[in-house]
GROMACS .gro file of C-alpha atoms in nm:
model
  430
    1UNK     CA    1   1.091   1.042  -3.208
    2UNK     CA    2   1.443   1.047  -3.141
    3UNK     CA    3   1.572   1.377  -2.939
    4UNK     CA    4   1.655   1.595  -3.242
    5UNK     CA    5   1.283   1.542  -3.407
    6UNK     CA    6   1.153   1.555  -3.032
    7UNK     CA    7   1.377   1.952  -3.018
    8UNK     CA    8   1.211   2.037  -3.368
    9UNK     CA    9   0.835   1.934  -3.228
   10UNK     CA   10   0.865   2.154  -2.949
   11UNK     CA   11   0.985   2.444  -3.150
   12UNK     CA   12   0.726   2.421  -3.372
   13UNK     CA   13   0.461   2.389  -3.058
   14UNK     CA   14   0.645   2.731  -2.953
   15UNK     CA   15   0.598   2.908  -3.271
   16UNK     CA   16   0.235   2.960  -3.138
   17UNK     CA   17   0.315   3.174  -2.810
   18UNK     CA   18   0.257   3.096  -2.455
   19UNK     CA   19  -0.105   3.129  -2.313
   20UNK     CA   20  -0.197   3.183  -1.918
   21UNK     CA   21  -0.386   2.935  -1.781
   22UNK     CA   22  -0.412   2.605  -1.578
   23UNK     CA   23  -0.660   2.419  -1.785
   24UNK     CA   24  -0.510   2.259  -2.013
   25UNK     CA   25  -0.205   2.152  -1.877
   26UNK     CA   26  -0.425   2.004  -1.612
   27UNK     CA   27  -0.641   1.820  -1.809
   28UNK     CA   28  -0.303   1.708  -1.988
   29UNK     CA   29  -0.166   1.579  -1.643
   30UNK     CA   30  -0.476   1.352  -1.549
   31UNK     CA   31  -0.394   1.189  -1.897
   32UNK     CA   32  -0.048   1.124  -1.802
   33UNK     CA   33  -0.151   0.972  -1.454
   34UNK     CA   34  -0.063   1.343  -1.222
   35UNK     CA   35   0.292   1.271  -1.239
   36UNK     CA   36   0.337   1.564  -1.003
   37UNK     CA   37   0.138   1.436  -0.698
   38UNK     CA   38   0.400   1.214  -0.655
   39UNK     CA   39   0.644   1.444  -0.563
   40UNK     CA   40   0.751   1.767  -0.316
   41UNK     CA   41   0.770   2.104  -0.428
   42UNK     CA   42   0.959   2.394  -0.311
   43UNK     CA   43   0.836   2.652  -0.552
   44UNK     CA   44   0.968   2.983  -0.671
   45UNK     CA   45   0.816   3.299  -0.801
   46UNK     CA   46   0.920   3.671  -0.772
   47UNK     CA   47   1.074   3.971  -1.058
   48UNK     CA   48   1.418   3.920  -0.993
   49UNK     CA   49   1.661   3.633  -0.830
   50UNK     CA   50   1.434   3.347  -0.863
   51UNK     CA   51   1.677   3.172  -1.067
   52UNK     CA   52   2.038   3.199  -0.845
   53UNK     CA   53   1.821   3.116  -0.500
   54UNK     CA   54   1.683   2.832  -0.761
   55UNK     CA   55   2.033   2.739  -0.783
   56UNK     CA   56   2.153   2.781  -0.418
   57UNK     CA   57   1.862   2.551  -0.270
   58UNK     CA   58   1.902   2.253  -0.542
   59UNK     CA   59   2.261   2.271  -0.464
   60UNK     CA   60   2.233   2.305  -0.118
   61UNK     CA   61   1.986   1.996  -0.031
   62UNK     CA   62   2.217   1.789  -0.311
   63UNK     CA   63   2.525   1.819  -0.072
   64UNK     CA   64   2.251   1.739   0.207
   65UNK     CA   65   2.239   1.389   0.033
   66UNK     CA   66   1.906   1.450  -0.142
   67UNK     CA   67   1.795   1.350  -0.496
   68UNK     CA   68   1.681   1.698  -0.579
   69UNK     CA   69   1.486   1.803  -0.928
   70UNK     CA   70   1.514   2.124  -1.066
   71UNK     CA   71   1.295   2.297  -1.313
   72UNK     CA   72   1.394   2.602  -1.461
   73UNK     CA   73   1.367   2.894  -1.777
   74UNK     CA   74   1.459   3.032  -1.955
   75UNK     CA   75   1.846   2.844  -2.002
   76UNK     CA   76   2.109   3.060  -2.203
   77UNK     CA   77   2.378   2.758  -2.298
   78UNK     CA   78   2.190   2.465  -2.317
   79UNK     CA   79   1.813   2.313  -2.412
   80UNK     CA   80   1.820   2.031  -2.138
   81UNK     CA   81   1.958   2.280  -1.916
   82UNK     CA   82   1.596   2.370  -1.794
   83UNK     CA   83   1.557   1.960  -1.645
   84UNK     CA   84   1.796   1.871  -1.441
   85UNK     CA   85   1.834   1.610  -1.144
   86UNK     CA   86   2.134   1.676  -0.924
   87UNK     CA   87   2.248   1.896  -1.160
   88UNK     CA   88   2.277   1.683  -1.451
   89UNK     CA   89   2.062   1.736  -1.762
   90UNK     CA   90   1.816   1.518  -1.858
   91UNK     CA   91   1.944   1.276  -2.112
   92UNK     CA   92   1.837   1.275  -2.479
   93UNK     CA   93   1.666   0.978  -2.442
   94UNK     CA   94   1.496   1.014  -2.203
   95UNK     CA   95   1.360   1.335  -2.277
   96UNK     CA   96   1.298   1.223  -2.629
   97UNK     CA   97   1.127   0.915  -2.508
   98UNK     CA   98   0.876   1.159  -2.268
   99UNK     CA   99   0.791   1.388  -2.522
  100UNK     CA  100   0.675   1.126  -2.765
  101UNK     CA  101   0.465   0.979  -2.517
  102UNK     CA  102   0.290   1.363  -2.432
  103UNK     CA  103   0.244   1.397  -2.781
  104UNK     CA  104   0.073   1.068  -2.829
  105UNK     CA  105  -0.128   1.289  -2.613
  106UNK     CA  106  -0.158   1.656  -2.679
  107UNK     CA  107  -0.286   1.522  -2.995
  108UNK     CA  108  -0.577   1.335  -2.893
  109UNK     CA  109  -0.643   1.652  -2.692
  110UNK     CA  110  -0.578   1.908  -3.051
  111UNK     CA  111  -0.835   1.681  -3.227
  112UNK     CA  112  -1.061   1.777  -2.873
  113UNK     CA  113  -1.014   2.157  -2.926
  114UNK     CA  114  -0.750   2.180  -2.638
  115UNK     CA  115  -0.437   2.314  -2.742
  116UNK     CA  116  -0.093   2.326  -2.570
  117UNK     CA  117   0.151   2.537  -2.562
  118UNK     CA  118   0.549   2.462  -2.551
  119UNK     CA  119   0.561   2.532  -2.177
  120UNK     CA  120   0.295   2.335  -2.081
  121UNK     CA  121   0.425   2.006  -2.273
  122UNK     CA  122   0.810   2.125  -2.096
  123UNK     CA  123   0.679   2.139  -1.748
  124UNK     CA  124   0.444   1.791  -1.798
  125UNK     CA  125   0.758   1.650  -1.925
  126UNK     CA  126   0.973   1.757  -1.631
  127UNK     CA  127   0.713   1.592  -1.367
  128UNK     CA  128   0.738   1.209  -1.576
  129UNK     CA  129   1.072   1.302  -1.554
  130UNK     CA  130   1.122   1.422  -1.170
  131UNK     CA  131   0.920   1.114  -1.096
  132UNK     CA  132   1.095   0.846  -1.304
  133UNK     CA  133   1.410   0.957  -1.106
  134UNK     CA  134   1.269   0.949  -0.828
  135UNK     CA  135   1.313   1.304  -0.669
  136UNK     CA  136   1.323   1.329  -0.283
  137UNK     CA  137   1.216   1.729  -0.419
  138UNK     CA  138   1.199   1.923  -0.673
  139UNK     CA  139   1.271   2.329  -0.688
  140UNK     CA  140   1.011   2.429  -0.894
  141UNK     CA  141   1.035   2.818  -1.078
  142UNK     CA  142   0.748   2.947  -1.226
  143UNK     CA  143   0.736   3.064  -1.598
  144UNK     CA  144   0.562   3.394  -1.583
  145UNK     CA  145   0.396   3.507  -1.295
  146UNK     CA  146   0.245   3.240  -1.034
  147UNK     CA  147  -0.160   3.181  -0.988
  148UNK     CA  148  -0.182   3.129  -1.353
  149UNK     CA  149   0.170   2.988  -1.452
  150UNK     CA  150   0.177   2.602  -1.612
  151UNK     CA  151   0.342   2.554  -1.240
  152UNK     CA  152   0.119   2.625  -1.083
  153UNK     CA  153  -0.094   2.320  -1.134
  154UNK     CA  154   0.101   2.168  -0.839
  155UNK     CA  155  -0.071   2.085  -0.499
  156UNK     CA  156   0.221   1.921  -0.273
  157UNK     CA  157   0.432   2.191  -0.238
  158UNK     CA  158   0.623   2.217   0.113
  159UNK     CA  159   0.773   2.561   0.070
  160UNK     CA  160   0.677   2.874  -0.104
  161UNK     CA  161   0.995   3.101  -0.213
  162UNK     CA  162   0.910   3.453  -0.341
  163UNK     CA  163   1.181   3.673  -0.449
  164UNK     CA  164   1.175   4.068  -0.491
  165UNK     CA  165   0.870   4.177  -0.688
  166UNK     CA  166   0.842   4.421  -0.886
  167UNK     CA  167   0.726   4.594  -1.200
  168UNK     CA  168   0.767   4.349  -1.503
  169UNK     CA  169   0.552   4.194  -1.784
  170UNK     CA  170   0.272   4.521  -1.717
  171UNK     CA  171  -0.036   4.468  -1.861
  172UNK     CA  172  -0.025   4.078  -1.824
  173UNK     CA  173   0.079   4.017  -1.464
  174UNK     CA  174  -0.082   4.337  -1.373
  175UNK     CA  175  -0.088   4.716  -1.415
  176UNK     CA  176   0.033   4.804  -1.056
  177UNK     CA  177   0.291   4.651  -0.783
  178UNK     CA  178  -0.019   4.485  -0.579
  179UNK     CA  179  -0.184   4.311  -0.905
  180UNK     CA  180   0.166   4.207  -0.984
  181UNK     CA  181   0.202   4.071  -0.635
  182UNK     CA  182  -0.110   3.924  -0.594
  183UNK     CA  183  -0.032   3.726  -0.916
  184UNK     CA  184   0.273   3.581  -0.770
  185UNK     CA  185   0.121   3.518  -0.437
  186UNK     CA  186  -0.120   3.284  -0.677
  187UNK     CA  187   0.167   3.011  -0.571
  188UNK     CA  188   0.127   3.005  -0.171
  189UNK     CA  189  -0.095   2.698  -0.101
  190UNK     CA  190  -0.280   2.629   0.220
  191UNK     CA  191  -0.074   2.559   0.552
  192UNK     CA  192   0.244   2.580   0.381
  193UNK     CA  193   0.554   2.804   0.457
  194UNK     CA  194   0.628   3.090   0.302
  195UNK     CA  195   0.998   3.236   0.293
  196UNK     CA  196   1.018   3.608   0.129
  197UNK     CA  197   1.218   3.917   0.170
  198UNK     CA  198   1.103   4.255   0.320
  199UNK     CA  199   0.944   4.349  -0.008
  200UNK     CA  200   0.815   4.690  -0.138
  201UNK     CA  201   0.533   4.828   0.099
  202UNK     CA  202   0.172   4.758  -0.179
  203UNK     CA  203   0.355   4.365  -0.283
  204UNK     CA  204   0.451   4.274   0.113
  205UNK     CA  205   0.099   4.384   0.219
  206UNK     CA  206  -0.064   4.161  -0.078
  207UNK     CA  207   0.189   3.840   0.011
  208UNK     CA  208   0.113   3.868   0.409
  209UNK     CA  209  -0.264   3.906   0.341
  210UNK     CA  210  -0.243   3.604   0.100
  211UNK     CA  211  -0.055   3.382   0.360
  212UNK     CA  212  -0.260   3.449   0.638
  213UNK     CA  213  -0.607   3.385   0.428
  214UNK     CA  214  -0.463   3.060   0.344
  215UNK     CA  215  -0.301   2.992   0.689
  216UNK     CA  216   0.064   2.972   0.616
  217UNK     CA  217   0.345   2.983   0.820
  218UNK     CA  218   0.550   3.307   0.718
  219UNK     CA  219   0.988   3.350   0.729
  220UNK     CA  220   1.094   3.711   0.642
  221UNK     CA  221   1.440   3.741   0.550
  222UNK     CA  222   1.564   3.981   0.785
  223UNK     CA  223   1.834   4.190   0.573
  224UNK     CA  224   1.966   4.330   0.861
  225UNK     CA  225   2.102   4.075   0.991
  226UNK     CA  226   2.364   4.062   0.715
  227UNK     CA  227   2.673   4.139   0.798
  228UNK     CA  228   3.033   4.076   0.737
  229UNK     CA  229   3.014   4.123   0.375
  230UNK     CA  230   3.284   4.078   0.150
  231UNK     CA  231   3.326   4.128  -0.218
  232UNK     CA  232   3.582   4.002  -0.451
  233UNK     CA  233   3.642   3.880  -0.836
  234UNK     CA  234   3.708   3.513  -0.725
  235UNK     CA  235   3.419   3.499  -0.431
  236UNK     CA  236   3.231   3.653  -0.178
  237UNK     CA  237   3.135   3.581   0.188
  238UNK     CA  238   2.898   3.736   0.453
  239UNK     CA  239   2.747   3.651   0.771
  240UNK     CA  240   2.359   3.625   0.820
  241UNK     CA  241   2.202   3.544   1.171
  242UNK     CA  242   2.372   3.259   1.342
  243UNK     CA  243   2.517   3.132   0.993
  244UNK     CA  244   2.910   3.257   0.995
  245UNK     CA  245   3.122   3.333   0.699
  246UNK     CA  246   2.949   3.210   0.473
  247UNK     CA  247   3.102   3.168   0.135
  248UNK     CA  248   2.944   3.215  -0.227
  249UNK     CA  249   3.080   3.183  -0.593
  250UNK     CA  250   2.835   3.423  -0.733
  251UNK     CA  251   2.890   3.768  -0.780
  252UNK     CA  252   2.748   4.126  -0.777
  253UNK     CA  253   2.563   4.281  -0.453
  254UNK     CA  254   2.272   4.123  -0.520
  255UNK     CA  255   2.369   3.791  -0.438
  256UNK     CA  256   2.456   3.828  -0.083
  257UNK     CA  257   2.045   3.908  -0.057
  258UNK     CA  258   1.967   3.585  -0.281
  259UNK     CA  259   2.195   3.382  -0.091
  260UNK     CA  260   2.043   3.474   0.278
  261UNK     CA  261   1.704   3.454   0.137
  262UNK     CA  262   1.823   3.078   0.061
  263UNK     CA  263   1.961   3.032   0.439
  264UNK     CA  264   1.615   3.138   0.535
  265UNK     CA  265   1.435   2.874   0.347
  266UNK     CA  266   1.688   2.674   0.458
  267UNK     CA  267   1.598   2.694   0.788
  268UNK     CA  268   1.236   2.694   0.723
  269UNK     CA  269   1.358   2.344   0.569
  270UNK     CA  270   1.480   2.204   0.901
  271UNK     CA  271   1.195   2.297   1.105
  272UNK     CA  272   0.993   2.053   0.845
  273UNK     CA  273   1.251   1.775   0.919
  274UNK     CA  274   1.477   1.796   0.642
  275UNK     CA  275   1.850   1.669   0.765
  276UNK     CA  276   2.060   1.969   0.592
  277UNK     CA  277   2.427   1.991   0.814
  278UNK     CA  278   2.611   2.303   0.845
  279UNK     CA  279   2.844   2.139   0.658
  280UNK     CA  280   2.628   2.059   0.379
  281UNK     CA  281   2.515   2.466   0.357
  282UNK     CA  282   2.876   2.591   0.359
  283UNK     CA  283   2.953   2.333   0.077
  284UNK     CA  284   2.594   2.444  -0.106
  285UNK     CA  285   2.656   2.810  -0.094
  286UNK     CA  286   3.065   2.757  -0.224
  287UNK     CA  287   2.947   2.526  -0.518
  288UNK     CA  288   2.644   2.690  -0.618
  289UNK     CA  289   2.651   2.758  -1.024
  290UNK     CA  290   2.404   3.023  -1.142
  291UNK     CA  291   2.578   3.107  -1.489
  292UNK     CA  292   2.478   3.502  -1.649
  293UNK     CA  293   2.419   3.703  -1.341
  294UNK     CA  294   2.732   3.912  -1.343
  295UNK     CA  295   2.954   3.661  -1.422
  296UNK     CA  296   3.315   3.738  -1.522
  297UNK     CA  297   3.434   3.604  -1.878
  298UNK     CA  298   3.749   3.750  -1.900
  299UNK     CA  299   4.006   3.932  -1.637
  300UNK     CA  300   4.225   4.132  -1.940
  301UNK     CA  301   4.010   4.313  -2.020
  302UNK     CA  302   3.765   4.253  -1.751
  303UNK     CA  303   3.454   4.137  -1.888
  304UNK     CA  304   3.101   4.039  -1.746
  305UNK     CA  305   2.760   3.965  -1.835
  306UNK     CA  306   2.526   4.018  -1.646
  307UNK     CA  307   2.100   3.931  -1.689
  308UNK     CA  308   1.953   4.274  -1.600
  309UNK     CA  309   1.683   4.338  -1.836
  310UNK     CA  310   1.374   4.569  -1.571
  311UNK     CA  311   1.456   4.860  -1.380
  312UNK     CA  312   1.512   4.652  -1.033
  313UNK     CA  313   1.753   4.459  -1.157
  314UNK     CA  314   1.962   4.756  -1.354
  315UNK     CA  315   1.941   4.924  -0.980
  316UNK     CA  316   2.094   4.642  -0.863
  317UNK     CA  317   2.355   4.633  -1.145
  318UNK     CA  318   2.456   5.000  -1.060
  319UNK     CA  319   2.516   4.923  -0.686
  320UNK     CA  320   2.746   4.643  -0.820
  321UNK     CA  321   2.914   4.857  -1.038
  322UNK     CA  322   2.963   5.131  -0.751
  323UNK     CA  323   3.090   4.900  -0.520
  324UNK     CA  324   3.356   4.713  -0.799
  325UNK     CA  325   3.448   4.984  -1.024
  326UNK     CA  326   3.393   5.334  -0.823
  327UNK     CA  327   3.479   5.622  -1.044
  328UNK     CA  328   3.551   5.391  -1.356
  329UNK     CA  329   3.355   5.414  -1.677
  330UNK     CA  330   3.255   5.110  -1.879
  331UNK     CA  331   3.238   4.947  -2.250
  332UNK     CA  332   2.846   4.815  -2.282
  333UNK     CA  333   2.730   4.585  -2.473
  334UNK     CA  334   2.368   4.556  -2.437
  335UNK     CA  335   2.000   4.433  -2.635
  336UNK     CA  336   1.677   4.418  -2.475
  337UNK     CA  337   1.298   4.317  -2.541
  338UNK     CA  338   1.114   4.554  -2.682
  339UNK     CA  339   0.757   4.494  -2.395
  340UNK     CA  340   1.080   4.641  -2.095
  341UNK     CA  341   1.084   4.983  -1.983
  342UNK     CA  342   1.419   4.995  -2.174
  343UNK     CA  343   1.441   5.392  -2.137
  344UNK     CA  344   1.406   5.334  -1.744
  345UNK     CA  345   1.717   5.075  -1.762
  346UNK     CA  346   1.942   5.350  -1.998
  347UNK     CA  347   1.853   5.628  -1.762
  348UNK     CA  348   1.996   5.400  -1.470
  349UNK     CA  349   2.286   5.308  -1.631
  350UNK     CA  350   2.390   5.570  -1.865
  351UNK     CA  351   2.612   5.738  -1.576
  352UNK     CA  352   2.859   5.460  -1.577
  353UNK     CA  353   2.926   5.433  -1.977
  354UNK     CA  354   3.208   5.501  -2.170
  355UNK     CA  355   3.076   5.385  -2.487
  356UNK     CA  356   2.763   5.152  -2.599
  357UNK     CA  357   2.746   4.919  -2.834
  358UNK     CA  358   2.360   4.813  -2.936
  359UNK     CA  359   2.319   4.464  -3.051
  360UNK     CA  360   1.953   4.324  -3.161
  361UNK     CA  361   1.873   3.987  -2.964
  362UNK     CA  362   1.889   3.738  -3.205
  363UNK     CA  363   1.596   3.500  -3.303
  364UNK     CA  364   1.342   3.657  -3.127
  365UNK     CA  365   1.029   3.860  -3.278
  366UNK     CA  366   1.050   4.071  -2.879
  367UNK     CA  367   1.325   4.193  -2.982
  368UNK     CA  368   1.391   4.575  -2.963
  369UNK     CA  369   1.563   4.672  -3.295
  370UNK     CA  370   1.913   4.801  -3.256
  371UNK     CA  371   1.821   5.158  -3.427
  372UNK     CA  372   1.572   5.251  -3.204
  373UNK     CA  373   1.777   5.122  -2.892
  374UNK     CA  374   2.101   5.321  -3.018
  375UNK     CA  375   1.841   5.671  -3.009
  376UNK     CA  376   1.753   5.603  -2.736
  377UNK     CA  377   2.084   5.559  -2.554
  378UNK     CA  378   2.237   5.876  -2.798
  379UNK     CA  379   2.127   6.119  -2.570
  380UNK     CA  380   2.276   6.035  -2.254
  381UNK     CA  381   2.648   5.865  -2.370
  382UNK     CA  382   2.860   6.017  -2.678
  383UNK     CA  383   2.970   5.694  -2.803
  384UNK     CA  384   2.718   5.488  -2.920
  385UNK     CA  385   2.723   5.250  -3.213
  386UNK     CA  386   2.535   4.947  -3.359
  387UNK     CA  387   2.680   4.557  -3.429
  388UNK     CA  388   2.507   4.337  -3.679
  389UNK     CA  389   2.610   4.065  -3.464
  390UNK     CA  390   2.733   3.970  -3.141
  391UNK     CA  391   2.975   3.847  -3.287
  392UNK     CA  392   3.101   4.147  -3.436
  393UNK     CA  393   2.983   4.372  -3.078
  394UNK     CA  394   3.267   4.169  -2.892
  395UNK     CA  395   3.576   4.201  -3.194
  396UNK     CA  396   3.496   4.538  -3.185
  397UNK     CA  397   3.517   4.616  -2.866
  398UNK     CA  398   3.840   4.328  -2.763
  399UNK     CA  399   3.990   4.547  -3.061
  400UNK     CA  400   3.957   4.859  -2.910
  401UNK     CA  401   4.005   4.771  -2.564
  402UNK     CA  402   4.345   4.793  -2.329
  403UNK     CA  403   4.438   4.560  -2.064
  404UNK     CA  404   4.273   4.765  -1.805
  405UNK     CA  405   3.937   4.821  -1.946
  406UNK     CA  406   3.561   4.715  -1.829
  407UNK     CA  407   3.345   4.542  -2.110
  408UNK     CA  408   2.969   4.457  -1.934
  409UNK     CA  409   2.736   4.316  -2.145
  410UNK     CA  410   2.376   4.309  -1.998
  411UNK     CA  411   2.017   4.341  -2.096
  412UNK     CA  412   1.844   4.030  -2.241
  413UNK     CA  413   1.906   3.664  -2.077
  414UNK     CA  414   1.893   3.578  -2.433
  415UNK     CA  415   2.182   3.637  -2.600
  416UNK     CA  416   2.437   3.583  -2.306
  417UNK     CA  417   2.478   3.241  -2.386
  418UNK     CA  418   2.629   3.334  -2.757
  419UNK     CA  419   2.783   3.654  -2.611
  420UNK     CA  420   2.992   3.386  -2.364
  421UNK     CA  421   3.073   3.179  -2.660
  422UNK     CA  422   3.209   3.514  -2.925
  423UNK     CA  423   3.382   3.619  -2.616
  424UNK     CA  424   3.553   3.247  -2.600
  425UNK     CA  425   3.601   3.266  -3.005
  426UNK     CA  426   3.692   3.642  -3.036
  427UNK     CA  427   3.934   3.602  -2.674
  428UNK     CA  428   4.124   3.301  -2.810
  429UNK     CA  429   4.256   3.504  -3.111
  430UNK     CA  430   4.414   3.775  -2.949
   0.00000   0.00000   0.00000
C-alpha cells in the first residue's frame, strides 16, 4: 500500500467503532515481535490537560538532547500528527510501509475471529515506529480511559502522569468520580513513579490507594507553590518551587497548572537519572506547541479557540475569560458531541455571551445536531443562531464584528482544525 490506500484502510477499520480491551492488541503485538518492550514509557491519562503536559514533556526532554516519541489523539490539523519523533511526523512511507505489514497481520488474525479496531492497529503502528527510530522515550497518552485503553498494553513504563480527573465518557469509564478514577489509575504499574495533581477528594483517594497497592513512588504537584503568575496575549510566566520565571507560549489559566504539573515530572525525571539542564526546561516550557487550547487566531477582532468540550474544562475556560476579558461579553462559536453534558457547559458559559452561533461538528455520527444545541442555548443568551457550515459561522460573524470584538470558538476538538483554516480563508478577505 502506498500512504493514501494505507489512510483509506484505516478509515474503513474505523468505520466499525472503538472497543475496550487489551486482548487483541496484545495478541497483535506478540505477532509483530512486542515492539514496545523495547522502549520507555512515560504515560499519560487524566479528563483534561493530558495533551499540553503531553506536549511540554516531549518538548522538554527534546531540548535535553533526547530522541523522544510521542503518541497522541485525537490531532485537529493533521493525520500523522498523532506519531511524531522530535516533533516531526512520521513520514508517508514509513507509515505506509508499517501499516501494510500490520495488516498482513490483522488479517490472519480476522480469518481467527479477532478483530481490530483503528486504534489498536494506530498505537501497534506507533511502537514499530518508536522503535525503528530508535526512541530514548516515548510520551505515551492514552485513548480513552487507562486500565483498558490499547495503551495500556505497555509494561516498561518509567513514569506515570495523571492529569485532573473528572466526570467524562459516564457510563463507559464509570458512573461516579472513583470508577472514573480507578479506570485511569489502570495505567500506574508496579514500583514506578507517579506524578499527579491534588485531585478531587473520591479520584485522589482511588490514585493514592492504587499507588501504594502497587508500591509506587508518589509526586503531588503542590499548586501552592505557584506563584509569580503572569498572563498575557503573546506569553505567560510563573514561578513554581525552586524553578524561577518560568516562561510558557500557551495560554489560558489552565496552563500555568499543566505546565508545573510538567516541572514536577520533570523532577521526578532527574531523580531516575535523566540529564535535563535548567537550561533545557526554560527552553522546553518557551517552545512548547500544544495547538487548540485557547489559542489566539486573530488579534482584530480577537479570536480564539479553545478545546473545552466537559464541564471541568468550560470551568476552566470561564476563569480564563474572567481573568482576560473582565466585564466583556463574547461572539461564540461552538458544536459539541452529543454523549457531553452539553447543558452543564451552556449553563457555565452562558454569562459571558453576546451572541452564539451553533455549528454541527462535521463528519461525525456524535455529533449533537445544531437545532437541538441552539434550544438549548435560547434560553440563557438572546442571540442565538445556526451556520450550515463553519465556514459560513466565521463570515458571519468577521462580518458583523468591529475591531474590538471577542470571537471564541470552543466545544468539540473536532472541528478546530477547519475552524483555524475558515478563519485563515474568511480573515484574508477582509
Amino acid at each position: 500500500m502506498n500512504y493514501e490506500e494505507a489512510r483509506v484502510y484505516l478509515d474503513n477499520v474505523a468505520k466499525y467503532g472503538s472497543v475496550l480491551g487489551l486482548e487483541s492488541i496484545r495478541t497483535l503485538l506478540e505477532r509483530l515481535g512486542n515492539p514496545q518492550n523495547d522502549l520507555r514509557f512515560i504515560h499519560l491519562a487524566g479528563t483534561n490537560g493530558k495533551g499540553s503536559v503531553l506536549a511540554f514533556l516531549s518538548t522538554i526532554l527534546k531540548e535535553a538532547g533526547y530522541r523522544v516519541g510521542r503518541y497522541c489523539s485525537p490531532t485537529l490539523f493533521a493525520y500523522r500528527e498523532r506519531i511524531q519523533v522530535n516533533e516531526e511526523y512520521i513520514e508517508k512511507e514509513a507509515y505506509a510501509r508499517l501499516t501494510t505489514r500490520i495488516r498482513g497481520e490483522a488479517d490472519r488474525l480476522e480469518q481467527e475471529g479477532i478483530t481490530l479496531t483503528a486504534f489498536e492497529i494506530e498505537t501497534a503502528l506507533a511502537f514499530l515506529y518508536f522503535k525503528e527510530k530508535m526512541c530514548d522515550i516515548v510520551v505515551l497518552e492514552t485513548g480513552m480511559g487507562g486500565d483498558q485503553d490499547a495503551t495500556n498494553v505497555v509494561t516498561t513504563t518509567m513514569l506515570e502522569v495523571i492529569t485532573a480527573i473528572s466526570l467524562d465518557h459516564l457510563g463507559v469509564l464509570g458512573n461516579n468520580l472513583k470508577e472514573i478514577a480507578a479506570c485511569k489509575a489502570g495505567i500506574i504499574k508496579e514500583g514506578t513513579t507517579l506524578v499527579t495533581l491534588q485531585q478531587k477528594p473520591d479520584a485522589m483517594e482511588v490514585l493514592l490507594q492504587t499507588a501504594c497497592e502497587r508500591r509506587c513512588r508518589i509526586r503531588v504537584m503542590d499548586e501552592s507553590e505557584i506563584r509569580d503568575v503572569r498572563f498575557g496575549f503573546d506569553f505567560q510566566s510563573f514561578s513554581y518551587k525552586k524553578e524561577e520565571n518560568l516562561v510558557i507560549s500557551l495560554l489560558g489559566t489552565y496552563q500555568i497548572q499543566n505546565a508545573a504539573l510538567a516541572v514536577e515530572a520533570v523532577h521526578a525525571l532527574r531523580e531516575m537519572g535523566f540529564d535535563i539542564s535548567e537550561e533545557a526546561l526554560r527552553q522546553g516550557m518557551r517552545h512548547t506547541v500544544w495547538r487548540g487550547r485557547f489559542t489566539l487566531l486573530r488579534k482584530e477582532p480577537l479570536i480564539f479557540m479553545d478545546g473545552a468540550h466537559n464541564e471541568d474544562a468550560a470551568l476552566c475556560l470561564r476563569k480564563t475569560i474572567e481573568q482576560y476579558f473582565k466585564g466583556r461579553k463574547l461572539c461564540y462559536i461552538t458544536g459539541v458531541f452529543q454523549d457531553k453534558e452539553y447543558e452543564k457547559i451552556i449553563r457555565i458559559m452562558a454569562p459571558y455571551a453576546r451572541k452564539v452561533t451553533v455549528i454541527e461538528t462535521p463528519g461525525n455520527p456524535r455529533a449533537l445536531k445544531k437545532e437541538l444545541y441552539c434550544q438549548a442555548w435560547e434560553p440563557y443568551v438572546q442571540d442565538v443562531r445556526c451556520a450550515d457550515s463553519i465556514k459560513e459561522a466565521v463570515r458571519d460573524n468577521l462580518d458583523a464584528a468591529e475591531k474590538e470584538d471577542i470571537i471564541l470558538a470552543f466545544g468539540s476538538l473536532s472541528f478546530l482544525g477547519e475552524f483555524e483554516k475558515a478563519v485563515k480563508i474568511e480573515g484574508d478577505k477582509k
